[in-house]
Amino acid sequence: MKKTEVEWADNSKKEKAYINYYFETTKDNFEILKKSKSIEMLYDIKGYQDLSYKAGKFGVSSNDTYFTKVSGNGKTVSFMLSGEYYFQKDTLPDRPENKVSLKGLFINGDKANNLLSKQSEAVTFNFK
């Protein structure tokens, strides 16, 4: 994983936010990901139970994709994934002590094969 960032869904209100994860992988691995029927993201929330969400899709039904901000150099491909749902104020993890990190990435329901080599850095939401 290259980078993790919080993206506010409601700009200045800061009550709803997505966590965007930026990855880099081989071209072959990216092709496998593109062919998958589902991508599941397992979040570790400090002080709370793990949450599992599908990766969010971008685009219109027949051309939708899990991946955005895709770029490649012939050998590797960089892309961004985000969860299907946003995190919001007054719903866990809405306190600074509830740091959130991505601990699992699974395709096609295969929970035995975590695609992450390590857990992401933790983020904290600073809701208004």
CSV table of C-alpha atoms in Angstrom, one decimal:
chain,number,residue,atom,x,y,z
A,1,MET,CA,0.0,0.0,0.0
A,2,LYS,CA,1.4,3.3,-1.0
A,3,LYS,CA,-0.8,5.8,0.8
A,4,THR,CA,-4.0,6.3,2.9
A,5,GLU,CA,-6.1,9.4,3.0
A,6,VAL,CA,-9.4,10.7,4.4
A,7,GLU,CA,-11.7,12.3,1.8
A,8,TRP,CA,-14.6,14.3,3.2
A,9,ALA,CA,-17.9,13.5,1.4
A,10,ASP,CA,-19.5,16.7,2.5
A,11,ASN,CA,-16.5,19.1,2.2
A,12,SER,CA,-16.6,21.8,4.9
A,13,LYS,CA,-19.2,20.2,7.2
A,14,LYS,CA,-16.8,17.3,8.0
A,15,GLU,CA,-19.5,14.9,9.1
A,16,LYS,CA,-19.0,12.1,6.5
A,17,ALA,CA,-15.8,10.7,5.1
A,18,TYR,CA,-14.3,7.9,3.0
A,19,ILE,CA,-10.9,6.4,3.5
A,20,ASN,CA,-9.1,6.1,0.2
A,21,TYR,CA,-6.3,3.5,-0.2
A,22,TYR,CA,-3.7,3.8,-2.9
A,23,PHE,CA,-2.0,0.6,-4.1
A,24,GLU,CA,0.7,-0.5,-6.5
A,25,THR,CA,0.9,-4.0,-7.9
A,26,THR,CA,2.1,-6.0,-10.9
A,27,LYS,CA,0.2,-5.7,-14.1
A,28,ASP,CA,-0.7,-9.4,-13.8
A,29,ASN,CA,-2.1,-9.0,-10.3
A,30,PHE,CA,-4.1,-6.0,-11.4
A,31,GLU,CA,-5.7,-8.1,-14.2
A,32,ILE,CA,-6.7,-10.7,-11.6
A,33,LEU,CA,-8.3,-7.9,-9.4
A,34,LYS,CA,-10.1,-6.5,-12.4
A,35,LYS,CA,-11.7,-9.9,-13.2
A,36,SER,CA,-12.9,-10.4,-9.6
A,37,LYS,CA,-16.7,-10.4,-8.9
A,38,SER,CA,-16.3,-8.8,-5.5
A,39,ILE,CA,-13.7,-7.1,-3.4
A,40,GLU,CA,-14.1,-7.0,0.4
A,41,MET,CA,-12.3,-4.6,2.7
A,42,LEU,CA,-11.8,-5.6,6.4
A,43,TYR,CA,-11.3,-2.6,8.7
A,44,ASP,CA,-9.7,-2.8,12.1
A,45,ILE,CA,-11.3,-0.2,14.4
A,46,LYS,CA,-9.4,0.3,17.7
A,47,GLY,CA,-11.8,-0.2,20.7
A,48,TYR,CA,-14.5,-1.7,18.5
A,49,GLN,CA,-15.1,-4.8,16.4
A,50,ASP,CA,-13.8,-5.2,12.9
A,51,LEU,CA,-16.0,-4.1,10.1
A,52,SER,CA,-16.2,-5.6,6.6
A,53,TYR,CA,-17.5,-3.6,3.6
A,54,LYS,CA,-17.5,-4.1,-0.1
A,55,ALA,CA,-15.2,-1.9,-2.1
A,56,GLY,CA,-17.1,1.0,-3.6
A,57,LYS,CA,-17.8,1.0,-7.4
A,58,PHE,CA,-17.3,4.0,-9.7
A,59,GLY,CA,-19.2,4.5,-12.9
A,60,VAL,CA,-22.4,3.4,-14.6
A,61,SER,CA,-23.7,-0.2,-14.2
A,62,SER,CA,-22.3,-2.0,-17.3
A,63,ASN,CA,-19.0,0.0,-17.1
A,64,ASP,CA,-18.6,0.3,-13.4
A,65,THR,CA,-15.3,-0.5,-11.7
A,66,TYR,CA,-13.8,-0.8,-8.2
A,67,PHE,CA,-10.7,1.1,-9.4
A,68,THR,CA,-10.0,4.8,-9.9
A,69,LYS,CA,-7.0,6.9,-10.4
A,70,VAL,CA,-5.4,4.1,-12.4
A,71,SER,CA,-2.0,4.6,-13.9
A,72,GLY,CA,0.7,2.2,-15.1
A,73,ASN,CA,4.3,2.1,-16.4
A,74,GLY,CA,4.1,-1.2,-18.2
A,75,LYS,CA,5.3,-3.4,-15.3
A,76,THR,CA,3.2,-2.1,-12.4
A,77,VAL,CA,-0.2,-0.5,-12.0
A,78,SER,CA,-1.2,2.1,-9.3
A,79,PHE,CA,-4.8,2.5,-8.3
A,80,MET,CA,-7.1,3.7,-5.6
A,81,LEU,CA,-9.8,1.7,-3.7
A,82,SER,CA,-12.4,3.0,-1.3
A,83,GLY,CA,-15.1,1.4,0.8
A,84,GLU,CA,-18.7,1.2,-0.4
A,85,TYR,CA,-19.9,3.3,2.6
A,86,TYR,CA,-18.6,6.4,4.3
A,87,PHE,CA,-17.9,6.8,8.0
A,88,GLN,CA,-20.0,9.5,9.7
A,89,LYS,CA,-20.3,11.7,12.8
A,90,ASP,CA,-22.1,10.1,15.7
A,91,THR,CA,-21.5,6.6,14.4
A,92,LEU,CA,-18.5,4.5,15.3
A,93,PRO,CA,-15.6,5.2,14.8
A,94,ASP,CA,-16.5,8.9,15.6
A,95,ARG,CA,-14.1,9.4,18.4
A,96,PRO,CA,-10.3,10.1,18.0
A,97,GLU,CA,-9.4,7.0,20.0
A,98,ASN,CA,-11.2,4.9,17.4
A,99,LYS,CA,-8.4,4.8,14.8
A,100,VAL,CA,-9.2,2.9,11.6
A,101,SER,CA,-6.9,0.8,9.5
A,102,LEU,CA,-7.4,-1.7,6.7
A,103,LYS,CA,-6.3,-5.1,7.8
A,104,GLY,CA,-7.7,-7.3,5.0
A,105,LEU,CA,-8.5,-7.2,1.3
A,106,PHE,CA,-10.3,-10.3,-0.2
A,107,ILE,CA,-11.6,-11.1,-3.6
A,108,ASN,CA,-14.6,-13.3,-4.5
A,109,GLY,CA,-15.3,-14.2,-0.8
A,110,ASP,CA,-11.9,-16.0,-0.3
A,111,LYS,CA,-11.3,-15.1,3.4
A,112,ALA,CA,-8.3,-17.5,3.5
A,113,ASN,CA,-6.3,-15.3,1.1
A,114,ASN,CA,-5.6,-11.8,2.4
A,115,LEU,CA,-4.1,-9.8,-0.4
A,116,LEU,CA,-2.5,-7.3,2.0
A,117,SER,CA,1.0,-8.0,3.0
A,118,LYS,CA,0.6,-5.7,6.0
A,119,GLN,CA,-2.0,-3.6,7.7
A,120,SER,CA,-2.5,0.0,6.6
A,121,GLU,CA,-1.5,3.0,8.6
A,122,ALA,CA,-4.3,4.1,11.0
A,123,VAL,CA,-6.4,7.2,10.4
A,124,THR,CA,-8.5,9.2,12.8
A,125,PHE,CA,-11.5,11.2,11.8
A,126,ASN,CA,-11.7,14.8,13.1
A,127,PHE,CA,-15.5,15.2,12.7
A,128,LYS,CA,-16.9,18.7,13.4
